[in-house]
mmCIF file of C-alpha atoms and ligand atoms in Angstrom:
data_model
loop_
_atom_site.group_PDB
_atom_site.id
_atom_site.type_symbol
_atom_site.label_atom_id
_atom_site.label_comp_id
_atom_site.label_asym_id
_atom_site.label_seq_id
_atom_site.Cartn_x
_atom_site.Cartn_y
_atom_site.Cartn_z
ATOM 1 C CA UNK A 4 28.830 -18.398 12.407
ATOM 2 C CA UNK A 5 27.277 -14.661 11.630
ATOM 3 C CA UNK A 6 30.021 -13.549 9.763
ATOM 4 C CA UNK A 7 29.332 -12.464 6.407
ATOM 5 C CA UNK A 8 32.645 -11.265 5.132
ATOM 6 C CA UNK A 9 33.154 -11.029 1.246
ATOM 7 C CA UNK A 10 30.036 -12.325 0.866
ATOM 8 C CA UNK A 11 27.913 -10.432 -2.048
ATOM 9 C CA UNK A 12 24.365 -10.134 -1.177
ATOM 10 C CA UNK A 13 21.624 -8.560 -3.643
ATOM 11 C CA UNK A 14 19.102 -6.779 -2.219
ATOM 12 C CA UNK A 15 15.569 -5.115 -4.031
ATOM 13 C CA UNK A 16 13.864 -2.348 -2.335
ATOM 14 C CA UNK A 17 17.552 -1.585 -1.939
ATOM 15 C CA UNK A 18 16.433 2.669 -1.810
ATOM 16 C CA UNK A 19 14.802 2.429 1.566
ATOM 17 C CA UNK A 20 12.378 0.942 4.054
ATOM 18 C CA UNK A 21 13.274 -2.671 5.381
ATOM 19 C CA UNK A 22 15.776 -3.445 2.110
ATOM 20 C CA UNK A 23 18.048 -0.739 2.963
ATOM 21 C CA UNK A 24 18.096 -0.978 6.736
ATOM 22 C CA UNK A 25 18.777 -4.789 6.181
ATOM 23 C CA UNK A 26 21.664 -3.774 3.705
ATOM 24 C CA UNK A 27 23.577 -1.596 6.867
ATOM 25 C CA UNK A 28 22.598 -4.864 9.031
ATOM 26 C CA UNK A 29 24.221 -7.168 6.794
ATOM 27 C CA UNK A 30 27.320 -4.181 5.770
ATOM 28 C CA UNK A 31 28.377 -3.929 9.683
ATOM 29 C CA UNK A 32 28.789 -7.948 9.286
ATOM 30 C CA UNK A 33 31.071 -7.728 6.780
ATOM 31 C CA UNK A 34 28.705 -7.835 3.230
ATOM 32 C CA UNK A 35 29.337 -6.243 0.240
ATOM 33 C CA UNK A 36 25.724 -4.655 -0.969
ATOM 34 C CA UNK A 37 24.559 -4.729 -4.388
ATOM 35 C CA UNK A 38 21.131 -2.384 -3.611
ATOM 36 C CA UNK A 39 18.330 -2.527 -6.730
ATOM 37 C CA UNK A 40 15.316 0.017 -6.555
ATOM 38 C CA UNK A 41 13.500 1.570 -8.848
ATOM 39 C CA UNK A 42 14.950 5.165 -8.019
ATOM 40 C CA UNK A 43 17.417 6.710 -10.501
ATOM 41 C CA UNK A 44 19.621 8.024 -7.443
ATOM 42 C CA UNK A 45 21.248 5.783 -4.607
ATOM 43 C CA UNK A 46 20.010 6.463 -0.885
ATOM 44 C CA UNK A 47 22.933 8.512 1.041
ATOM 45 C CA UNK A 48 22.809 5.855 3.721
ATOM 46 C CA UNK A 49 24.645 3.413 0.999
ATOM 47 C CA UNK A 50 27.607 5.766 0.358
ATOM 48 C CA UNK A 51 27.770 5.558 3.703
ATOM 49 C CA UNK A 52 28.331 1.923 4.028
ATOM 50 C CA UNK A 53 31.589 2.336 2.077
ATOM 51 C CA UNK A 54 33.454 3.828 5.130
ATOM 52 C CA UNK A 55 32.772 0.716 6.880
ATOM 53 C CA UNK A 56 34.815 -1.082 4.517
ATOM 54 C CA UNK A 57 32.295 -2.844 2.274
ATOM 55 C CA UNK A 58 31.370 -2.282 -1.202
ATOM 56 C CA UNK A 59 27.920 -1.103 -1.705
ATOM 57 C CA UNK A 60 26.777 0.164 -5.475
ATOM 58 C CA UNK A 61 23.058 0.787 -6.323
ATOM 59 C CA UNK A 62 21.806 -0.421 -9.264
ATOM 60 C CA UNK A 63 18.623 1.189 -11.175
ATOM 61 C CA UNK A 64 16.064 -1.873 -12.085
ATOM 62 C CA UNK A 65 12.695 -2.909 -12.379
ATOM 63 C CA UNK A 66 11.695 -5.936 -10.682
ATOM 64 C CA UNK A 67 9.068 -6.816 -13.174
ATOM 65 C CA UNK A 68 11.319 -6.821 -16.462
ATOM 66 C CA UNK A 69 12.450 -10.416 -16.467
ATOM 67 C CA UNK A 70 15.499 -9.193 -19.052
ATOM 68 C CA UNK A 71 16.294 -5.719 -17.687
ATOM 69 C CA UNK A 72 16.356 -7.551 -13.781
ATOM 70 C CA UNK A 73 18.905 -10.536 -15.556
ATOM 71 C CA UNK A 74 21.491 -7.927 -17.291
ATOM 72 C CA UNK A 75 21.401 -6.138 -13.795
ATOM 73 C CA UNK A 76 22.413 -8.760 -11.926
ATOM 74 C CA UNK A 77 24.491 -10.317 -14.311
ATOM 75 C CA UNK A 78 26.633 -7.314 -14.430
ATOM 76 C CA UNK A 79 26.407 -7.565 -10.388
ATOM 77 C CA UNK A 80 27.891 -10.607 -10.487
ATOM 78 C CA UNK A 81 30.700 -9.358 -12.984
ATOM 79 C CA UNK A 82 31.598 -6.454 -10.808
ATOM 80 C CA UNK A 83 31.258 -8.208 -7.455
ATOM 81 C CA UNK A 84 32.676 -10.993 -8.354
ATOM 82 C CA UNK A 85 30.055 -13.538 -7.289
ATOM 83 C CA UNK A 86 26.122 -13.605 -5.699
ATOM 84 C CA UNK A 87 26.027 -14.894 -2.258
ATOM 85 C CA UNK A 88 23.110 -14.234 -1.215
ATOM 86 C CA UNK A 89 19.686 -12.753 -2.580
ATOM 87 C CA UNK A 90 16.945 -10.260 -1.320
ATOM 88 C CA UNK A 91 14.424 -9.617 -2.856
ATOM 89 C CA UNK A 92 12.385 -7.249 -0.750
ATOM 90 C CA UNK A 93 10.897 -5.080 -3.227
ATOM 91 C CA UNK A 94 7.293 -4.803 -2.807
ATOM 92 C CA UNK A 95 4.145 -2.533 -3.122
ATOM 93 C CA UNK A 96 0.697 -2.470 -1.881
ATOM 94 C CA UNK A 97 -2.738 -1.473 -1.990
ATOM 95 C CA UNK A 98 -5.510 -1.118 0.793
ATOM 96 C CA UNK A 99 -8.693 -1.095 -0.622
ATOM 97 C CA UNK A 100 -11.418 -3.492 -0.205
ATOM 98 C CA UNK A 101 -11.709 -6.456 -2.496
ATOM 99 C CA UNK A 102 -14.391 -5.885 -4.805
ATOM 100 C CA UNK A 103 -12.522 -2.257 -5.118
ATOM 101 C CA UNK A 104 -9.550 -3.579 -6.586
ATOM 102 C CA UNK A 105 -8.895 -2.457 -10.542
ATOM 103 C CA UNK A 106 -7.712 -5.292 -12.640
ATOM 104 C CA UNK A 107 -3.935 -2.975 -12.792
ATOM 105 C CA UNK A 108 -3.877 -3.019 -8.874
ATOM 106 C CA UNK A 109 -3.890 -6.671 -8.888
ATOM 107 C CA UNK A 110 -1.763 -6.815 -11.590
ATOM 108 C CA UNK A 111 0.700 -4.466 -10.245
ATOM 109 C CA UNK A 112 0.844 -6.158 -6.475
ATOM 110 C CA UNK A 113 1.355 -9.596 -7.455
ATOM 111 C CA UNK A 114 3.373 -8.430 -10.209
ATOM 112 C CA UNK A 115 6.114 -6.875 -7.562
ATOM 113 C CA UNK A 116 5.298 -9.124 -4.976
ATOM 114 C CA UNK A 117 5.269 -12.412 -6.321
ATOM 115 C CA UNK A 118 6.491 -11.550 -9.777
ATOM 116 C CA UNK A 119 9.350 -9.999 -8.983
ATOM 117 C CA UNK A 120 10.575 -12.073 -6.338
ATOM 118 C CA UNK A 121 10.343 -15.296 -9.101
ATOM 119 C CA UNK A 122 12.607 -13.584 -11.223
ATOM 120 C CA UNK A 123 14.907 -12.263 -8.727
ATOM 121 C CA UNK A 124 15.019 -15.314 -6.856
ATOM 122 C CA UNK A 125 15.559 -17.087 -10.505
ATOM 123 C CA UNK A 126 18.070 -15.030 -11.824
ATOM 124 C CA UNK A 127 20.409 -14.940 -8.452
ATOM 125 C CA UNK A 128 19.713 -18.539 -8.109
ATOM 126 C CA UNK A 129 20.913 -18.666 -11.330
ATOM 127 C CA UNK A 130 24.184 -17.497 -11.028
ATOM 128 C CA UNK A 131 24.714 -19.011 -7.576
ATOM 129 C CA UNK A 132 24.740 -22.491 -9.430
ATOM 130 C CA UNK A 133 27.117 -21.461 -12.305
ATOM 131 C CA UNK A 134 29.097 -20.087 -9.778
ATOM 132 C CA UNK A 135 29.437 -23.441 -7.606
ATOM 133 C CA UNK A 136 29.328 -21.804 -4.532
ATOM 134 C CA UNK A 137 26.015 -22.712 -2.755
ATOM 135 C CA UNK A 138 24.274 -19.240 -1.187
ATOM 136 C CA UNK A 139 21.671 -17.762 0.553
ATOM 137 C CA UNK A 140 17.828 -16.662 -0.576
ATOM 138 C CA UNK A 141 15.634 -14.794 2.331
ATOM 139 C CA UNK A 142 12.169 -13.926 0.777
ATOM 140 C CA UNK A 143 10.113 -11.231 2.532
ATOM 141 C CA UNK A 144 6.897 -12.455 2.979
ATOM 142 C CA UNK A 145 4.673 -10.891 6.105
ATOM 143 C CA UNK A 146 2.389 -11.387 8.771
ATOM 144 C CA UNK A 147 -0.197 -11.478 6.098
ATOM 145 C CA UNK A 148 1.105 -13.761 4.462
ATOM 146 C CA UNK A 149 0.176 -16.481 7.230
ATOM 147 C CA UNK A 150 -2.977 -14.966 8.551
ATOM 148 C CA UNK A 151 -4.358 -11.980 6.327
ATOM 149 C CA UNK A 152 -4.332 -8.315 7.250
ATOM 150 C CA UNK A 153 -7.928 -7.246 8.586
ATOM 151 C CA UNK A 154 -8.541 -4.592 9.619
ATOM 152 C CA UNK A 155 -6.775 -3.370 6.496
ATOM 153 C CA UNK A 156 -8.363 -4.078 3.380
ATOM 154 C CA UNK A 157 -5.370 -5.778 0.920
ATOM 155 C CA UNK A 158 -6.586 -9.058 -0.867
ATOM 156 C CA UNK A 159 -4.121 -8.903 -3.432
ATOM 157 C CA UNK A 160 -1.321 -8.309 -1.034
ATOM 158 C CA UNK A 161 -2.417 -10.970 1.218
ATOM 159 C CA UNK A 162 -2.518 -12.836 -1.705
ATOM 160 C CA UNK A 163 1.166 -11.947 -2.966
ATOM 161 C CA UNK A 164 2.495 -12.838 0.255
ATOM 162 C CA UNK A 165 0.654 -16.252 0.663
ATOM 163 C CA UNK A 166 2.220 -16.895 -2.720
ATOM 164 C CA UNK A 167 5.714 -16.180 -1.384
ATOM 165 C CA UNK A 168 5.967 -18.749 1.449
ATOM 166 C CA UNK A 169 4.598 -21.535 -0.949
ATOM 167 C CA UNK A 170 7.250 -20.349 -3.214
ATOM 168 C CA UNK A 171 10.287 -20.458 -0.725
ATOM 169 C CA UNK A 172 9.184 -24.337 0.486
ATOM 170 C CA UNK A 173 9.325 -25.436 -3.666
ATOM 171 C CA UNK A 174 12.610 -23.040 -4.403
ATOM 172 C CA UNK A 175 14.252 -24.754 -1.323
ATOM 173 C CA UNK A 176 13.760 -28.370 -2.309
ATOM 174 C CA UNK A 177 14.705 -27.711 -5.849
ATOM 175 C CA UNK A 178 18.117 -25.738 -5.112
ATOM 176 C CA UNK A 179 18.925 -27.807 -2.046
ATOM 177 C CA UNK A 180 21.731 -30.338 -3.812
ATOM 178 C CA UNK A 181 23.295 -26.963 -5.169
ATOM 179 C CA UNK A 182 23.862 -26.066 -1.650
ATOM 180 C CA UNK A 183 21.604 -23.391 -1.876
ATOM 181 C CA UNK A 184 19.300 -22.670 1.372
ATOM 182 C CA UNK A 185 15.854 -20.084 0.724
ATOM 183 C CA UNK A 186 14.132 -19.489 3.951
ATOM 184 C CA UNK A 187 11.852 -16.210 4.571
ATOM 185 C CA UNK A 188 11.131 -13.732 7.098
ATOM 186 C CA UNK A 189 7.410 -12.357 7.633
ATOM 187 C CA UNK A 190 7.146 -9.053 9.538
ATOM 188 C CA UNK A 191 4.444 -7.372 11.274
ATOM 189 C CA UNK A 192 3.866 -4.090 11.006
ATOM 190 C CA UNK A 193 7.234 -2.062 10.809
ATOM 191 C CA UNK A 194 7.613 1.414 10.261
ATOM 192 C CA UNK A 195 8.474 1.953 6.707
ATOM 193 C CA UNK A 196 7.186 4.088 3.968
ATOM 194 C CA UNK A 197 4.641 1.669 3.425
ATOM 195 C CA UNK A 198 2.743 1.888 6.646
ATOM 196 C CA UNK A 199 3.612 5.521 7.719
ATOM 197 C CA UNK A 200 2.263 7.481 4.913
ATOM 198 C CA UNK A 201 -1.372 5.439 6.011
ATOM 199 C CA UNK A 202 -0.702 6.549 9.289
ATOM 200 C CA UNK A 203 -0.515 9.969 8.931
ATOM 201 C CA UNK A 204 -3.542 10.009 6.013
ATOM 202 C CA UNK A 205 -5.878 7.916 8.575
ATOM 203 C CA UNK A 206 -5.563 9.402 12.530
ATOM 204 C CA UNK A 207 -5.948 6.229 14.825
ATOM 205 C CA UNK A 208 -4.984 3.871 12.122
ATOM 206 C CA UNK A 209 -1.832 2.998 13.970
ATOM 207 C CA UNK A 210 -3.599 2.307 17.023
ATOM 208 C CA UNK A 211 -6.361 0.325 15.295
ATOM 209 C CA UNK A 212 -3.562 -2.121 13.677
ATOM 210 C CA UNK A 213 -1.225 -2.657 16.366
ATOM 211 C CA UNK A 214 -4.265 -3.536 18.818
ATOM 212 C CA UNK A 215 -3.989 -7.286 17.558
ATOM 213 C CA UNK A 216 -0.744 -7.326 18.173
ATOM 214 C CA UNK A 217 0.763 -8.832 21.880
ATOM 215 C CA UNK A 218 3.435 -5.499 22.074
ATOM 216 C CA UNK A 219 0.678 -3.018 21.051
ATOM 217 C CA UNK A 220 3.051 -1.139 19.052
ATOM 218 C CA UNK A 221 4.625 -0.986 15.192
ATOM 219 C CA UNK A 222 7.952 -2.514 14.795
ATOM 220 C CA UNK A 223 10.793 -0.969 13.856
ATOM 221 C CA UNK A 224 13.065 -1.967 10.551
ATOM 222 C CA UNK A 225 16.082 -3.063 12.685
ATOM 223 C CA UNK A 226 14.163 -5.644 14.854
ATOM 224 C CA UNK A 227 14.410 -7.758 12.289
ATOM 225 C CA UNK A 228 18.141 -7.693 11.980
ATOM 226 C CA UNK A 229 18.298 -10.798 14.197
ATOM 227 C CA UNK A 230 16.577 -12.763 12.337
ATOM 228 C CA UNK A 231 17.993 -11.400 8.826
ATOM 229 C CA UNK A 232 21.444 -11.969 9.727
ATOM 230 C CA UNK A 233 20.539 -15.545 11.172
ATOM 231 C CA UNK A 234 19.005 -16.616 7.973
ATOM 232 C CA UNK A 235 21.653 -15.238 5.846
ATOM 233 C CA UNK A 236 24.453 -16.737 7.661
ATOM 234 C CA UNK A 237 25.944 -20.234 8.391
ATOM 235 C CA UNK A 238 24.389 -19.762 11.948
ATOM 236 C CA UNK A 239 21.191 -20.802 10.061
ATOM 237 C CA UNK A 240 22.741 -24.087 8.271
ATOM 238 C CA UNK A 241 20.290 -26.408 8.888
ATOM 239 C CA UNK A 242 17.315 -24.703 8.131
ATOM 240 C CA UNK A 243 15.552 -24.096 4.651
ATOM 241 C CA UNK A 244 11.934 -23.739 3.338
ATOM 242 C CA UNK A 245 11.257 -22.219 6.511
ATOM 243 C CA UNK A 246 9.651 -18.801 7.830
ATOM 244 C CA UNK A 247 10.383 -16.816 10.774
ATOM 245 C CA UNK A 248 7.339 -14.730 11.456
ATOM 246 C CA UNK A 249 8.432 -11.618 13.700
ATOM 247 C CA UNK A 250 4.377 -9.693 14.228
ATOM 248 C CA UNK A 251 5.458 -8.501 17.799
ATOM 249 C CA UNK A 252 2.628 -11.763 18.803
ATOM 250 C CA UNK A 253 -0.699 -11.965 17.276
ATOM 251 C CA UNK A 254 -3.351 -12.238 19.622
HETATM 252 P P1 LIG B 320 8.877 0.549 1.269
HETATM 253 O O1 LIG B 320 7.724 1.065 0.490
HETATM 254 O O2 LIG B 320 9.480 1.397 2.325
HETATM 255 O O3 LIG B 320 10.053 0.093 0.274
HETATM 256 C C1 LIG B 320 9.799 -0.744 -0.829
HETATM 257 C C2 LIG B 320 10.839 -0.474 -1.895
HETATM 258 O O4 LIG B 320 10.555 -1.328 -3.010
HETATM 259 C C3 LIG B 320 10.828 0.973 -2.411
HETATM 260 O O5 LIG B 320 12.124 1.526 -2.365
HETATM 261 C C4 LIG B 320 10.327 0.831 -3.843
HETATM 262 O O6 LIG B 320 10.853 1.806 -4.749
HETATM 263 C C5 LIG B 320 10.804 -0.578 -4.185
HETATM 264 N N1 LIG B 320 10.054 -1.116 -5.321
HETATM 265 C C6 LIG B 320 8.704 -1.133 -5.493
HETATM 266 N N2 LIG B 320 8.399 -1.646 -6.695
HETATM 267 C C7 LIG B 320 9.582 -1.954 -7.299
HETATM 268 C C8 LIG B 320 9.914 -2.501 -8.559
HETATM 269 N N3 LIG B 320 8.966 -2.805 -9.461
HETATM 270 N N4 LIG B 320 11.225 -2.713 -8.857
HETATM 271 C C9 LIG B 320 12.194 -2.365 -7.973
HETATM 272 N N5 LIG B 320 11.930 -1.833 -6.744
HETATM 273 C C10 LIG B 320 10.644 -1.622 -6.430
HETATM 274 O O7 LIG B 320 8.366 -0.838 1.860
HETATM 275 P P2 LIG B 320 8.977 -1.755 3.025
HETATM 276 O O8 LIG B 320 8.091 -1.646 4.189
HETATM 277 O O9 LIG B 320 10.435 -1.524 3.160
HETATM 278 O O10 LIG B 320 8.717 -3.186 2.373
HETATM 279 C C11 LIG B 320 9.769 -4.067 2.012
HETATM 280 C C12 LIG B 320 9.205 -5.472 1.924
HETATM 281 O O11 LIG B 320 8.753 -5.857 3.217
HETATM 282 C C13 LIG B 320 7.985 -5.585 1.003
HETATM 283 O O12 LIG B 320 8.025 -6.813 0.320
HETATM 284 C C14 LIG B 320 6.837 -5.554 1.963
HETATM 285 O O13 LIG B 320 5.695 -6.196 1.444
HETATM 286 C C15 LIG B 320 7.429 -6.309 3.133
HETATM 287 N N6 LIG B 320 6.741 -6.086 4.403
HETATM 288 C C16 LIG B 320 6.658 -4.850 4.937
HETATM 289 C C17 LIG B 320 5.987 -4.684 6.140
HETATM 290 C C18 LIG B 320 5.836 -3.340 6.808
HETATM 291 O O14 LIG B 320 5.071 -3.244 7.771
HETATM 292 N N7 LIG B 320 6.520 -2.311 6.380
HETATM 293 C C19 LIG B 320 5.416 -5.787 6.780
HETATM 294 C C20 LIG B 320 5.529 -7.029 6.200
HETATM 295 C C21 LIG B 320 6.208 -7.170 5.003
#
């Protein structure tokens, strides 16, 4: 009930962080990876994929051109073959206090975060229903995205995330009769990009986050594999609009 073989799933944020390391996850069960990012050249971890007997491409896209993101995965679809399953797990943000925030930050969080994921979700959904195949949608929202992210300081993020959960319980009651399931995942604090570089800029930082967590420690990318490849797959067939939170246990 895991497998994923010949199943095509898009993923944004494809270059690195959480997106790609849930691109080898879903590869090694059989996938074929269409990766978007914003980076003009493909991670070498996707060429890599290949010798495992998938087909992985990269695509070059912005998330927040509603026409640029369409053609892309329009043509993904052409060269694939079909969308199976979408996600969108491209996001950005910024930790500064509230009344801080530039009208552009704003802008530019919610306009990856929440944005972004509206037209990714739309235009895989999109296809999935021309295609008469059903599929799979697994948002990324995050531990902030149920209860904030003090002692960090990211309104608009918290915001963005908040705004994907409500998103995923709509999307799934609307694409339900096309046999379409969107569920979400919302991590704690993994070590990505994201996190790390505000690690290494702010000593103690690290210690100061993971303190309100039950593990006392950051996650890493591939403890959330489990819960990726459960939502992605028919092991998951009776659940949609739903969030599995994986924050190593608030306290
Ligand atoms: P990351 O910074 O390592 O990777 C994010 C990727 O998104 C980058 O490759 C970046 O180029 C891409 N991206 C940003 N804006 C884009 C755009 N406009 N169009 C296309 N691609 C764009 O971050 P990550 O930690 O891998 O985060 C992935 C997702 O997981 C995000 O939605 C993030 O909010 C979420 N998340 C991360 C954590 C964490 O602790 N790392 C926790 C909870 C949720």
């Amino acid at each position: 009930r895991f497998a994923l073989k010949n199943k095509t799933i898009v993923i944004t944020g494809g270059a690195r962080g959480l997106g790609l390391s849930f691109a080898s996850a879903l590869a090694e069960a059989g996938a074929n990876i269409a990766a978007i990012d914003l980076d003009d050249s493909p991670p070498d971890e996707l060429g890599k994929l290949q010798a495992i007997g998938v087909k992985a491409k990269y695509y070059t896209a912005n998330v927040r051109d509603y026409d640029g993101l369409r053609n892309t995965i329009e043509e993904i679809a052409r060269e694939f073959g079909s969308i199976d399953g979408c996600i969108p797990a491209a996001g950005i943000m910024r930790d500064k206090p509230f009344l801080e925030h530039t009208a552009k930050d704003i802008n530019d969080v919610l306009g990856v975060n929440i944005v972004g994921v509206m037209y990714t979700v739309q235009h895989c959904a999109a296809q999935m229903v021309k295609q008469k195949t059903g599929g799979n949608i697994v948002c990324i929202s995050s531990a902030a995205g149920h209860h904030g992210c003090a002692p960090m300081t990211c309104a608009a993020y918290v915001a963005s995330k908040h705004a994907v959960l409500g998103l995923v319980k709509q999307v799934a009651g609307e694409l339900a009769e096309h046999g379409i399931r969107c569920n979400s995942i919302s991590p704690g604090i993994m070590r990505t990009d994201m996190l790390t570089k505000m690690f290494e800029a702010t000593p103690g930082r690290e210690e100061l986050l993971t303190s309100g967590c039950m593990l006392k420690r950051v996650g890493e990318p591939d403890e959330l594999h489990g819960a990726m490849l459960y939502l992605m797959s028919d092991a998951s067939s009776y659940m949609t609009g739903n969030d599995i939170l994986v924050n190593g246990g608030k306290l």
